[in-house]
Short mmCIF file of C-alpha atoms in Angstrom, two decimals:
data_model
loop_
_atom_site.label_atom_id
_atom_site.label_comp_id
_atom_site.label_asym_id
_atom_site.label_seq_id
_atom_site.Cartn_x
_atom_site.Cartn_y
_atom_site.Cartn_z
CA MET A 688 -82.27 228.90 -112.19
CA GLY A 689 -84.64 225.80 -112.06
CA ARG A 690 -83.05 223.80 -109.19
CA LEU A 691 -82.84 227.25 -107.47
CA ILE A 692 -86.53 228.06 -108.17
CA ALA A 693 -87.29 224.34 -106.67
CA VAL A 694 -85.82 224.61 -104.00
CA VAL A 695 -87.14 227.93 -103.19
CA LEU A 696 -90.63 226.13 -103.97
CA PHE A 697 -90.06 223.67 -101.64
CA ILE A 698 -89.29 225.04 -98.61
CA ALA A 699 -92.61 227.53 -99.70
CA VAL A 700 -94.31 225.07 -98.98
CA LEU A 701 -93.38 223.69 -96.12
CA VAL A 702 -93.82 226.45 -93.91
CA PRO A 703 -97.78 225.60 -93.14
CA GLY A 704 -97.20 222.86 -92.22
CA VAL A 705 -94.21 225.03 -89.49
CA LEU A 706 -97.42 227.40 -88.77
CA LEU A 707 -99.53 223.87 -87.80
CA ALA A 708 -96.91 222.57 -85.90
CA ARG A 709 -96.55 226.09 -83.83
CA ALA A 710 -100.21 226.65 -83.64
CA TRP A 711 -100.67 223.55 -81.56
CA ALA A 712 -97.83 224.33 -79.47
CA LEU A 713 -100.02 227.53 -78.65
CA ALA A 714 -102.98 225.37 -78.04
CA ALA A 715 -100.93 223.61 -74.77
CA GLY A 716 -101.39 227.10 -73.19
CA ARG A 717 -105.50 226.49 -73.94
CA ARG A 718 -104.97 223.13 -71.98
CA ALA A 719 -102.64 224.77 -68.94
CA VAL A 720 -105.42 227.61 -68.03
CA ALA A 721 -108.51 225.20 -68.73
CA SER A 722 -106.63 222.25 -66.28
CA ALA A 723 -106.11 225.11 -63.91
CA GLY A 724 -109.16 226.49 -63.89
CA VAL A 725 -110.43 222.77 -61.99
CA GLU A 726 -107.51 222.81 -60.06
CA PHE A 727 -108.45 225.94 -58.25
CA ALA A 728 -112.29 225.42 -57.96
CA THR A 729 -113.83 222.86 -56.15
CA PRO A 730 -116.52 221.14 -57.73
CA THR A 731 -119.89 220.14 -56.27
CA PRO A 732 -119.86 216.06 -56.39
CA GLU A 733 -122.00 216.77 -59.15
CA GLY A 734 -118.73 217.72 -60.51
CA VAL A 735 -117.14 215.13 -59.91
CA ALA A 736 -118.80 212.29 -60.65
CA THR A 737 -119.06 213.58 -64.24
CA LEU A 738 -115.03 213.83 -64.37
CA HIS A 739 -115.33 210.64 -63.24
CA ARG A 740 -118.08 209.14 -65.46
CA GLN A 741 -116.71 210.87 -68.90
CA ALA A 742 -113.13 208.93 -68.20
CA VAL A 743 -114.33 206.04 -67.94
CA HIS A 744 -116.39 206.52 -71.24
CA GLY A 745 -113.42 207.89 -72.86
CA ARG A 746 -111.25 204.91 -71.64
CA ARG A 747 -113.63 202.02 -72.60
CA VAL A 748 -114.25 203.95 -76.83
CA ARG A 749 -110.53 204.10 -77.10
CA TRP A 750 -110.50 200.41 -76.49
CA LEU A 751 -113.13 199.87 -79.76
CA GLY A 752 -110.89 202.20 -81.68
CA LEU A 753 -108.20 199.36 -80.94
CA LEU A 754 -110.47 196.45 -81.94
CA LEU A 755 -111.09 198.15 -84.63
CA GLY A 756 -107.66 199.08 -86.24
CA LEU A 757 -107.60 195.04 -85.13
CA VAL A 758 -110.45 194.56 -87.60
CA GLY A 759 -109.47 197.20 -90.49
CA ILE A 760 -105.92 194.54 -89.87
CA ALA A 761 -107.31 191.67 -90.63
CA ALA A 762 -109.86 192.95 -93.80
CA SER A 763 -106.57 194.01 -95.29
CA VAL A 764 -105.12 191.27 -95.23
CA VAL A 765 -107.94 189.45 -96.43
CA MET A 766 -108.03 191.98 -98.86
CA PHE A 767 -104.31 192.66 -99.98
CA GLY A 768 -102.88 189.16 -99.42
CA GLU A 769 -99.11 189.51 -98.73
CA ALA A 770 -99.05 193.54 -98.71
CA SER A 771 -100.95 194.21 -96.12
CA VAL A 772 -97.75 193.37 -94.27
CA PHE A 773 -97.33 197.55 -94.84
CA LEU A 774 -100.91 198.41 -94.26
CA TRP A 775 -101.43 196.81 -90.27
CA LEU A 776 -99.65 200.22 -88.91
CA PRO A 777 -102.09 202.41 -91.13
CA ALA A 778 -105.31 200.43 -90.62
CA LEU A 779 -104.49 200.36 -86.16
CA VAL A 780 -103.35 204.08 -86.31
CA VAL A 781 -106.95 204.55 -88.19
CA GLY A 782 -108.71 202.96 -85.50
CA LEU A 783 -107.44 204.16 -82.38
CA LEU A 784 -107.96 207.90 -83.94
CA THR A 785 -111.84 206.94 -84.95
CA GLY A 786 -111.99 205.52 -81.32
CA ILE A 787 -111.01 208.95 -80.14
CA VAL A 788 -113.93 210.88 -82.02
CA LEU A 789 -115.98 208.62 -81.79
CA ALA A 790 -115.27 208.60 -77.85
CA GLU A 791 -115.85 212.48 -77.73
CA ALA A 792 -118.95 211.91 -80.11
CA SER A 793 -120.48 209.99 -78.01
CA ARG A 794 -119.82 211.47 -74.48
CA PRO A 795 -122.67 211.29 -71.82
CA ARG A 796 -124.09 214.18 -70.88
CA PRO A 797 -123.42 215.80 -67.23
CA ARG A 798 -126.28 215.23 -64.67
CA TRP A 799 -125.34 218.85 -63.16
CA ARG A 800 -128.35 221.15 -62.90
CA LEU A 801 -128.37 223.40 -66.38
CA SER A 802 -128.10 227.13 -66.32
CA ASP A 803 -131.84 228.87 -66.32
CA PRO A 804 -132.26 230.32 -68.73
CA ALA A 805 -129.84 228.45 -71.03
CA ARG A 806 -126.52 229.89 -71.33
CA ARG A 807 -123.95 229.21 -73.72
CA PRO A 808 -120.00 229.89 -74.70
CA ARG A 809 -118.80 230.90 -77.71
CA ARG A 810 -116.88 228.58 -80.22
CA SER A 811 -113.54 231.04 -80.04
CA GLU A 812 -113.16 229.55 -76.14
CA GLN A 813 -113.12 226.23 -76.71
CA VAL A 814 -110.44 226.00 -79.78
CA SER A 815 -108.28 228.55 -81.97
CA LEU A 816 -111.01 228.79 -84.77
CA TRP A 817 -107.87 228.93 -87.04
CA LEU A 818 -106.64 225.30 -86.10
CA LEU A 819 -110.78 224.17 -86.62
CA TRP A 820 -111.12 225.93 -90.43
CA THR A 821 -107.44 224.15 -91.17
CA THR A 822 -109.02 221.26 -90.33
CA ARG A 823 -111.44 221.08 -92.39
CA GLY A 824 -109.45 222.98 -95.20
CA VAL A 825 -107.77 220.17 -94.80
CA VAL A 826 -110.13 217.84 -94.63
CA VAL A 827 -111.43 219.17 -98.21
CA ALA A 828 -108.56 219.11 -99.41
CA GLU A 829 -107.91 215.18 -99.35
CA LEU A 830 -110.90 214.29 -100.13
CA ALA A 831 -110.45 216.16 -103.74
CA VAL A 832 -106.93 214.70 -104.17
CA ALA A 833 -108.57 211.61 -103.30
CA VAL A 834 -111.55 212.09 -106.07
CA VAL A 835 -108.98 213.21 -108.98
CA MET A 836 -106.93 210.59 -108.22
CA TRP A 837 -109.71 208.42 -108.26
CA ARG A 838 -111.50 209.26 -111.51
CA ARG A 839 -108.13 209.32 -113.22
CA GLY A 840 -107.33 205.65 -112.40
CA ASP A 841 -104.39 206.33 -109.86
CA LEU A 842 -106.07 204.92 -107.13
CA THR A 843 -107.73 201.04 -107.34
CA ASP A 844 -111.65 201.34 -105.91
CA THR A 845 -110.54 199.85 -102.46
CA VAL A 846 -107.83 202.57 -101.43
CA GLY A 847 -110.41 205.12 -103.14
CA TRP A 848 -113.06 203.73 -100.93
CA VAL A 849 -111.02 204.01 -98.07
CA ALA A 850 -108.48 208.09 -98.53
CA VAL A 851 -112.44 209.22 -99.34
CA LEU A 852 -114.38 207.64 -95.96
CA VAL A 853 -112.31 207.31 -93.09
CA PRO A 854 -111.53 211.47 -93.26
CA LEU A 855 -115.00 211.65 -93.95
CA VAL A 856 -116.34 209.88 -91.79
CA THR A 857 -114.17 210.68 -89.37
CA TRP A 858 -115.12 214.45 -90.07
CA LEU A 859 -118.77 214.18 -89.37
CA LEU A 860 -118.36 212.48 -86.46
CA ALA A 861 -116.02 215.38 -85.20
CA GLU A 862 -118.49 217.76 -86.16
CA ALA A 863 -121.02 216.30 -84.39
CA ALA A 864 -118.83 216.24 -81.17
CA LEU A 865 -117.75 220.19 -81.73
CA LEU A 866 -121.73 221.25 -82.21
CA ARG A 867 -122.25 218.99 -79.35
CA ALA A 868 -119.54 220.98 -76.96
CA LEU A 869 -121.34 224.48 -78.47
CA VAL A 870 -124.58 223.87 -77.34
CA ARG A 871 -124.98 222.63 -74.38
CA PRO A 872 -126.01 224.58 -72.05
CA LEU A 873 -123.50 226.17 -69.25
CA PRO A 874 -123.83 224.33 -65.72
CA ALA A 875 -125.83 226.30 -63.05
CA ALA A 876 -123.31 225.30 -59.79
CA GLY A 877 -120.49 228.32 -60.70
CA ALA A 878 -117.67 226.03 -59.14
CA ASP A 879 -118.56 223.59 -61.72
CA VAL A 880 -118.46 226.09 -64.94
CA PRO A 881 -114.62 225.30 -64.78
CA VAL A 882 -115.05 221.82 -65.22
CA ASP A 883 -117.53 222.23 -67.82
CA GLU A 884 -114.99 224.07 -69.70
CA ALA A 885 -112.14 221.73 -69.26
CA LEU A 886 -114.39 218.80 -71.09
CA ARG A 887 -115.58 221.40 -73.76
CA THR A 888 -111.64 222.21 -74.68
CA TRP A 889 -110.44 218.88 -73.90
CA THR A 890 -113.45 217.72 -76.74
CA ALA A 891 -113.10 220.38 -79.34
CA HIS A 892 -109.16 219.58 -79.14
CA LEU A 893 -109.04 216.03 -79.37
CA VAL A 894 -110.85 215.94 -82.60
CA THR A 895 -109.81 218.54 -84.54
CA ALA A 896 -106.15 216.95 -83.76
CA ALA A 897 -108.08 213.76 -84.27
CA THR A 898 -109.43 214.48 -87.58
CA SER A 899 -106.50 216.45 -88.72
CA VAL A 900 -103.66 213.38 -88.68
CA LEU A 901 -106.83 211.27 -90.35
CA ALA A 902 -106.60 214.02 -93.03
CA LEU A 903 -102.82 215.24 -93.10
CA LEU A 904 -101.42 212.04 -93.44
CA PRO A 905 -103.33 210.30 -96.15
CA LEU A 906 -103.50 213.99 -97.93
CA GLY A 907 -99.60 213.51 -97.77
CA THR A 908 -99.25 210.39 -98.99
CA LEU A 909 -101.08 211.43 -102.52
CA LEU A 910 -99.11 214.13 -102.70
CA LEU A 911 -96.44 212.33 -102.90
CA ALA A 912 -97.58 209.03 -105.21
CA ALA A 913 -99.37 212.03 -107.62
CA GLY A 914 -95.55 213.91 -107.45
CA ILE A 915 -93.76 211.13 -107.88
CA ASP A 916 -96.24 209.53 -111.09
CA LEU A 917 -95.28 213.14 -112.50
CA GLY A 918 -91.60 213.18 -112.19
CA ASP A 919 -91.40 210.47 -114.27
CA ARG A 920 -92.70 211.84 -117.19
CA VAL A 921 -90.24 213.69 -119.76
CA THR A 922 -91.24 217.90 -120.49
CA ASP A 923 -89.20 220.38 -122.20
CA GLY A 924 -87.61 222.83 -119.46
CA VAL A 925 -88.61 223.12 -115.85
CA ASP A 926 -91.88 221.53 -114.38
CA LEU A 927 -92.22 223.09 -110.85
CA LEU A 928 -95.68 220.34 -110.45
CA PRO A 929 -94.25 217.50 -109.19
CA VAL A 930 -91.24 219.45 -107.27
CA ALA A 931 -94.22 221.37 -105.10
CA LEU A 932 -96.37 217.79 -105.04
CA VAL A 933 -93.32 216.48 -103.40
CA ALA A 934 -92.87 219.39 -101.34
CA GLY A 935 -96.91 219.37 -100.64
CA GLY A 936 -96.58 215.43 -99.48
CA PHE A 937 -93.58 216.49 -97.57
CA ALA A 938 -95.34 219.19 -95.86
CA SER A 939 -98.53 217.16 -94.85
CA LEU A 940 -96.82 213.71 -93.30
CA ALA A 941 -94.40 215.83 -91.14
CA ALA A 942 -97.27 217.94 -90.03
CA GLY A 943 -99.80 215.20 -89.57
CA LEU A 944 -96.83 213.43 -87.63
CA ALA A 945 -96.19 216.72 -84.87
CA VAL A 946 -99.81 217.24 -84.75
CA ALA A 947 -100.34 213.23 -83.81
CA VAL A 948 -97.43 214.62 -81.10
CA PHE A 949 -99.90 217.02 -79.76
CA LEU A 950 -102.40 214.57 -79.94
CA VAL A 951 -100.81 212.29 -76.96
CA THR A 952 -100.97 214.96 -74.43
CA TRP A 953 -104.54 215.58 -75.24
CA LEU A 954 -104.97 212.40 -74.19
CA ARG A 955 -104.97 212.52 -70.36
CA PRO A 956 -108.40 213.26 -68.40
CA VAL A 957 -109.92 216.07 -66.67
CA ARG A 958 -108.56 215.59 -62.95
CA VAL A 959 -109.57 217.54 -60.18
CA SER A 960 -106.56 218.40 -58.29
CA GLU A 961 -105.81 220.23 -54.86
CA ARG A 962 -101.77 221.07 -55.91
CA ALA A 963 -102.87 224.18 -57.20
CA LEU A 964 -104.83 225.18 -53.32
CA ALA A 965 -102.12 223.59 -51.61
CA GLY A 966 -99.41 226.18 -53.59
#
């Protein structure tokens, strides 16, 4: 009976990861609608220039993220020595994802004429609120688990600082990017409205996905480590806590990898195309 309960619990904990992957699959439809809106419109010269400038800015800052990843690899070699052979990939991933969020948070303001009086979109028009609040919940969970394990002595000071600061800083940058996308007024020219909506949609999904990955992967690793550590104890009866922690760890890692796949599909910049008009 104990094994059956453990299997059922393991499957139940995996369900949220499956639902999250499903939600990101549905977000692809929002991207398709935003792309079609741009293709059916004929933006003003200012709108075309904005798209070009935004694409160039995104590429440059993402290269900076790659540089940050390389610096992180060098820092891990200095701090951990031979153990850093297992850390070069996480350091590179952290740098790349940080570059993505930083690029969205620092995007230059469009130079087209803004609406007067100012008109602003709703948050639900940019990104699913379920995805947004799930990301925030995952970040809070990762920070809570890291702090608890750090205070118990399960994490060294270096690992503890990284596990807390990296998701926290990325989250703050993501919130800044989301706030900028929300408060910026819509363009005055109707032809630029689809371009503006697409840019906001891209920003909201990119920062949400990158923040999710940077929280889910560390959370999964920490839960696995805690579950394996508890599983080594000798207890009377059935102890379901290690099973729940291990299952949660696997679910977080699987969900993080799934979101990373969807994140790659959002990296392509918004472009103006005449295909929809040529039909």
